[in-house]
């Protein structure tokens, strides 16, 4: 199991999938001063019901998808919970978002620094299909987000698309949350 795992000062470059993946219910984990460059998928991908973990001072660059992502799938039976990501730095993506939370509970990002992403700098959502609903998410910017586009999506996309076969990430004016 990945319980109580500590990974420090590790660099992953050119991974064929995610640079660093935390999954299968791993708990009480710590990723500290890790970096990922030029992966073909997410730089750091946390999924599979992972819980009670921390990611501290991570750096990703040139990732093929999201820089740092927490994703909960219904098939896992439980969402990712109580994950804290402190001072992540995302230095560009070739496809994807800077940081994201797609389903989960009690997910916190602090002091983020996101630059040059292909899609949203910060993305929060629940995309329907296999993803779970979004629970409590806290994002404390701390430092400026300098992505080309900063889009913070607070509406729950799965609720907008329960009866549609295609997910459209742009809700109509009547579907947007009240300010």
mmCIF file of C-alpha atoms in Angstrom:
data_model
loop_
_atom_site.group_PDB
_atom_site.id
_atom_site.type_symbol
_atom_site.label_atom_id
_atom_site.label_comp_id
_atom_site.label_asym_id
_atom_site.label_seq_id
_atom_site.Cartn_x
_atom_site.Cartn_y
_atom_site.Cartn_z
ATOM 1 C CA UNK A 1 0.000 0.000 0.000
ATOM 2 C CA UNK A 2 1.008 3.613 -0.309
ATOM 3 C CA UNK A 3 0.108 4.431 3.284
ATOM 4 C CA UNK A 4 2.615 6.591 5.142
ATOM 5 C CA UNK A 5 4.812 6.928 2.031
ATOM 6 C CA UNK A 6 7.269 9.833 1.892
ATOM 7 C CA UNK A 7 8.792 10.925 -1.419
ATOM 8 C CA UNK A 8 11.332 13.773 -1.250
ATOM 9 C CA UNK A 9 13.630 15.487 -3.734
ATOM 10 C CA UNK A 10 12.627 13.313 -6.697
ATOM 11 C CA UNK A 11 12.615 14.497 -10.333
ATOM 12 C CA UNK A 12 10.628 12.662 -13.032
ATOM 13 C CA UNK A 13 11.225 13.587 -16.666
ATOM 14 C CA UNK A 14 9.592 12.361 -19.864
ATOM 15 C CA UNK A 15 7.092 9.979 -18.264
ATOM 16 C CA UNK A 16 4.808 8.178 -20.725
ATOM 17 C CA UNK A 17 1.861 8.840 -18.383
ATOM 18 C CA UNK A 18 1.627 10.880 -15.150
ATOM 19 C CA UNK A 19 4.980 11.904 -13.744
ATOM 20 C CA UNK A 20 3.945 11.018 -10.185
ATOM 21 C CA UNK A 21 0.725 9.134 -9.388
ATOM 22 C CA UNK A 22 -0.837 8.586 -5.967
ATOM 23 C CA UNK A 23 -3.690 6.067 -6.027
ATOM 24 C CA UNK A 24 -5.303 2.912 -4.620
ATOM 25 C CA UNK A 25 -6.412 4.487 -1.357
ATOM 26 C CA UNK A 26 -2.967 5.723 -0.316
ATOM 27 C CA UNK A 27 -3.192 7.630 2.961
ATOM 28 C CA UNK A 28 -0.982 9.840 5.101
ATOM 29 C CA UNK A 29 1.419 10.374 2.206
ATOM 30 C CA UNK A 30 3.890 13.203 1.676
ATOM 31 C CA UNK A 31 5.366 14.399 -1.627
ATOM 32 C CA UNK A 32 7.954 17.075 -0.852
ATOM 33 C CA UNK A 33 10.151 19.036 -3.273
ATOM 34 C CA UNK A 34 9.244 16.767 -6.169
ATOM 35 C CA UNK A 35 9.391 17.923 -9.778
ATOM 36 C CA UNK A 36 8.010 16.633 -13.064
ATOM 37 C CA UNK A 37 8.958 17.751 -16.570
ATOM 38 C CA UNK A 38 7.582 16.784 -19.981
ATOM 39 C CA UNK A 39 5.161 14.044 -18.921
ATOM 40 C CA UNK A 40 2.517 12.896 -21.401
ATOM 41 C CA UNK A 41 -0.271 13.201 -18.806
ATOM 42 C CA UNK A 42 -0.699 15.033 -15.475
ATOM 43 C CA UNK A 43 2.484 16.051 -13.727
ATOM 44 C CA UNK A 44 1.128 14.919 -10.345
ATOM 45 C CA UNK A 45 -2.088 12.869 -10.415
ATOM 46 C CA UNK A 46 -3.852 12.056 -7.131
ATOM 47 C CA UNK A 47 -6.798 9.667 -7.468
ATOM 48 C CA UNK A 48 -8.181 6.299 -6.385
ATOM 49 C CA UNK A 49 -9.551 7.401 -3.022
ATOM 50 C CA UNK A 50 -6.210 8.782 -1.824
ATOM 51 C CA UNK A 51 -6.647 10.604 1.482
ATOM 52 C CA UNK A 52 -4.943 12.584 4.230
ATOM 53 C CA UNK A 53 -1.957 13.529 2.103
ATOM 54 C CA UNK A 54 0.257 16.529 1.490
ATOM 55 C CA UNK A 55 2.147 17.800 -1.542
ATOM 56 C CA UNK A 56 4.692 20.484 -0.601
ATOM 57 C CA UNK A 57 6.799 22.662 -2.948
ATOM 58 C CA UNK A 58 6.112 20.630 -6.096
ATOM 59 C CA UNK A 59 7.139 21.970 -9.510
ATOM 60 C CA UNK A 60 5.790 20.798 -12.866
ATOM 61 C CA UNK A 61 6.690 21.996 -16.357
ATOM 62 C CA UNK A 62 5.624 21.048 -19.863
ATOM 63 C CA UNK A 63 3.104 18.462 -18.688
ATOM 64 C CA UNK A 64 0.876 16.786 -21.254
ATOM 65 C CA UNK A 65 -2.219 17.410 -19.132
ATOM 66 C CA UNK A 66 -2.835 19.131 -15.766
ATOM 67 C CA UNK A 67 0.150 20.228 -13.715
ATOM 68 C CA UNK A 68 -1.275 19.022 -10.376
ATOM 69 C CA UNK A 69 -4.642 17.221 -10.328
ATOM 70 C CA UNK A 70 -6.882 15.634 -7.713
ATOM 71 C CA UNK A 71 -9.468 13.458 -9.485
ATOM 72 C CA UNK A 72 -12.130 11.242 -7.903
ATOM 73 C CA UNK A 73 -13.839 8.535 -9.949
ATOM 74 C CA UNK A 74 -17.120 6.872 -8.936
ATOM 75 C CA UNK A 75 -15.680 3.412 -9.704
ATOM 76 C CA UNK A 76 -13.179 3.888 -6.854
ATOM 77 C CA UNK A 77 -16.066 3.810 -4.382
ATOM 78 C CA UNK A 78 -14.716 6.687 -2.273
ATOM 79 C CA UNK A 79 -13.558 10.176 -3.252
ATOM 80 C CA UNK A 80 -10.148 11.653 -2.593
ATOM 81 C CA UNK A 81 -10.307 13.458 0.748
ATOM 82 C CA UNK A 82 -8.285 15.726 2.989
ATOM 83 C CA UNK A 83 -5.533 16.473 0.477
ATOM 84 C CA UNK A 84 -3.426 19.611 1.002
ATOM 85 C CA UNK A 85 -1.220 20.968 -1.780
ATOM 86 C CA UNK A 86 1.122 23.701 -0.543
ATOM 87 C CA UNK A 87 3.107 26.066 -2.788
ATOM 88 C CA UNK A 88 2.750 24.204 -6.094
ATOM 89 C CA UNK A 89 4.444 25.806 -9.103
ATOM 90 C CA UNK A 90 3.175 24.956 -12.584
ATOM 91 C CA UNK A 91 5.405 26.238 -15.377
ATOM 92 C CA UNK A 92 3.304 25.520 -18.432
ATOM 93 C CA UNK A 93 1.258 22.685 -19.847
ATOM 94 C CA UNK A 94 1.156 21.478 -23.433
ATOM 95 C CA UNK A 95 -2.453 20.390 -22.946
ATOM 96 C CA UNK A 96 -4.527 20.823 -19.818
ATOM 97 C CA UNK A 97 -4.945 23.013 -16.800
ATOM 98 C CA UNK A 98 -2.542 24.313 -14.182
ATOM 99 C CA UNK A 99 -4.168 22.890 -11.071
ATOM 100 C CA UNK A 100 -7.454 21.037 -10.878
ATOM 101 C CA UNK A 101 -9.888 19.319 -8.579
ATOM 102 C CA UNK A 102 -12.412 17.066 -10.313
ATOM 103 C CA UNK A 103 -14.504 15.600 -7.522
ATOM 104 C CA UNK A 104 -13.340 15.103 -3.961
ATOM 105 C CA UNK A 105 -13.809 16.410 -0.424
ATOM 106 C CA UNK A 106 -11.725 18.794 1.668
ATOM 107 C CA UNK A 107 -9.091 19.513 -0.982
ATOM 108 C CA UNK A 108 -6.877 22.554 -0.280
ATOM 109 C CA UNK A 109 -4.363 24.368 -2.475
ATOM 110 C CA UNK A 110 -2.306 27.221 -0.948
ATOM 111 C CA UNK A 111 0.228 29.680 -2.374
ATOM 112 C CA UNK A 112 -0.176 28.596 -5.977
ATOM 113 C CA UNK A 113 1.967 29.860 -8.855
ATOM 114 C CA UNK A 114 0.588 28.891 -12.272
ATOM 115 C CA UNK A 115 1.975 30.097 -15.617
ATOM 116 C CA UNK A 116 1.478 29.464 -19.331
ATOM 117 C CA UNK A 117 -1.224 26.819 -19.306
ATOM 118 C CA UNK A 118 -3.028 25.560 -22.381
ATOM 119 C CA UNK A 119 -6.398 25.672 -20.585
ATOM 120 C CA UNK A 120 -7.620 27.123 -17.267
ATOM 121 C CA UNK A 121 -4.983 28.043 -14.724
ATOM 122 C CA UNK A 122 -7.267 26.819 -11.923
ATOM 123 C CA UNK A 123 -10.138 24.386 -12.526
ATOM 124 C CA UNK A 124 -12.712 23.102 -10.054
ATOM 125 C CA UNK A 125 -15.499 20.890 -11.258
ATOM 126 C CA UNK A 126 -17.302 17.626 -11.422
ATOM 127 C CA UNK A 127 -17.449 16.464 -15.000
ATOM 128 C CA UNK A 128 -20.216 13.890 -14.882
ATOM 129 C CA UNK A 129 -19.843 10.413 -16.234
ATOM 130 C CA UNK A 130 -17.344 8.631 -14.033
ATOM 131 C CA UNK A 131 -16.288 11.641 -11.905
ATOM 132 C CA UNK A 132 -17.774 12.247 -8.452
ATOM 133 C CA UNK A 133 -19.355 15.475 -7.261
ATOM 134 C CA UNK A 134 -17.197 18.261 -5.933
ATOM 135 C CA UNK A 135 -17.108 18.633 -2.150
ATOM 136 C CA UNK A 136 -15.286 21.269 -0.100
ATOM 137 C CA UNK A 137 -12.383 22.922 -1.915
ATOM 138 C CA UNK A 138 -10.217 25.765 -0.628
ATOM 139 C CA UNK A 139 -7.812 27.694 -2.821
ATOM 140 C CA UNK A 140 -5.646 30.383 -1.269
ATOM 141 C CA UNK A 141 -3.691 32.053 -4.036
ATOM 142 C CA UNK A 142 -0.937 33.563 -1.884
ATOM 143 C CA UNK A 143 1.018 34.582 -4.972
ATOM 144 C CA UNK A 144 -0.350 35.817 -8.298
ATOM 145 C CA UNK A 145 -1.618 33.307 -10.800
ATOM 146 C CA UNK A 146 -0.022 34.365 -14.057
ATOM 147 C CA UNK A 147 -1.659 31.919 -16.435
ATOM 148 C CA UNK A 148 -2.703 33.297 -19.812
ATOM 149 C CA UNK A 149 -6.286 32.619 -18.768
ATOM 150 C CA UNK A 150 -7.485 32.187 -15.211
ATOM 151 C CA UNK A 151 -10.775 30.385 -15.035
ATOM 152 C CA UNK A 152 -12.154 29.233 -11.756
ATOM 153 C CA UNK A 153 -15.135 27.024 -12.361
ATOM 154 C CA UNK A 154 -17.268 26.777 -9.238
ATOM 155 C CA UNK A 155 -20.390 25.317 -10.745
ATOM 156 C CA UNK A 156 -20.816 21.582 -10.694
ATOM 157 C CA UNK A 157 -20.697 20.549 -14.320
ATOM 158 C CA UNK A 158 -22.123 17.081 -13.745
ATOM 159 C CA UNK A 159 -25.410 18.586 -12.591
ATOM 160 C CA UNK A 160 -25.610 20.547 -15.818
ATOM 161 C CA UNK A 161 -25.103 17.504 -18.008
ATOM 162 C CA UNK A 162 -26.941 14.628 -16.387
ATOM 163 C CA UNK A 163 -29.249 14.331 -19.370
ATOM 164 C CA UNK A 164 -26.738 15.146 -22.104
ATOM 165 C CA UNK A 165 -24.386 12.736 -23.808
ATOM 166 C CA UNK A 166 -21.716 15.351 -24.489
ATOM 167 C CA UNK A 167 -20.127 17.396 -21.714
ATOM 168 C CA UNK A 168 -20.040 21.088 -22.576
ATOM 169 C CA UNK A 169 -17.871 22.981 -20.067
ATOM 170 C CA UNK A 170 -19.531 26.330 -20.818
ATOM 171 C CA UNK A 171 -22.885 26.585 -18.984
ATOM 172 C CA UNK A 172 -25.611 28.865 -20.197
ATOM 173 C CA UNK A 173 -26.451 32.094 -18.323
ATOM 174 C CA UNK A 174 -29.283 30.402 -16.399
ATOM 175 C CA UNK A 175 -26.903 27.631 -15.204
ATOM 176 C CA UNK A 176 -24.178 29.828 -13.710
ATOM 177 C CA UNK A 177 -23.890 30.138 -9.938
ATOM 178 C CA UNK A 178 -25.072 33.296 -8.252
ATOM 179 C CA UNK A 179 -22.263 35.719 -7.444
#
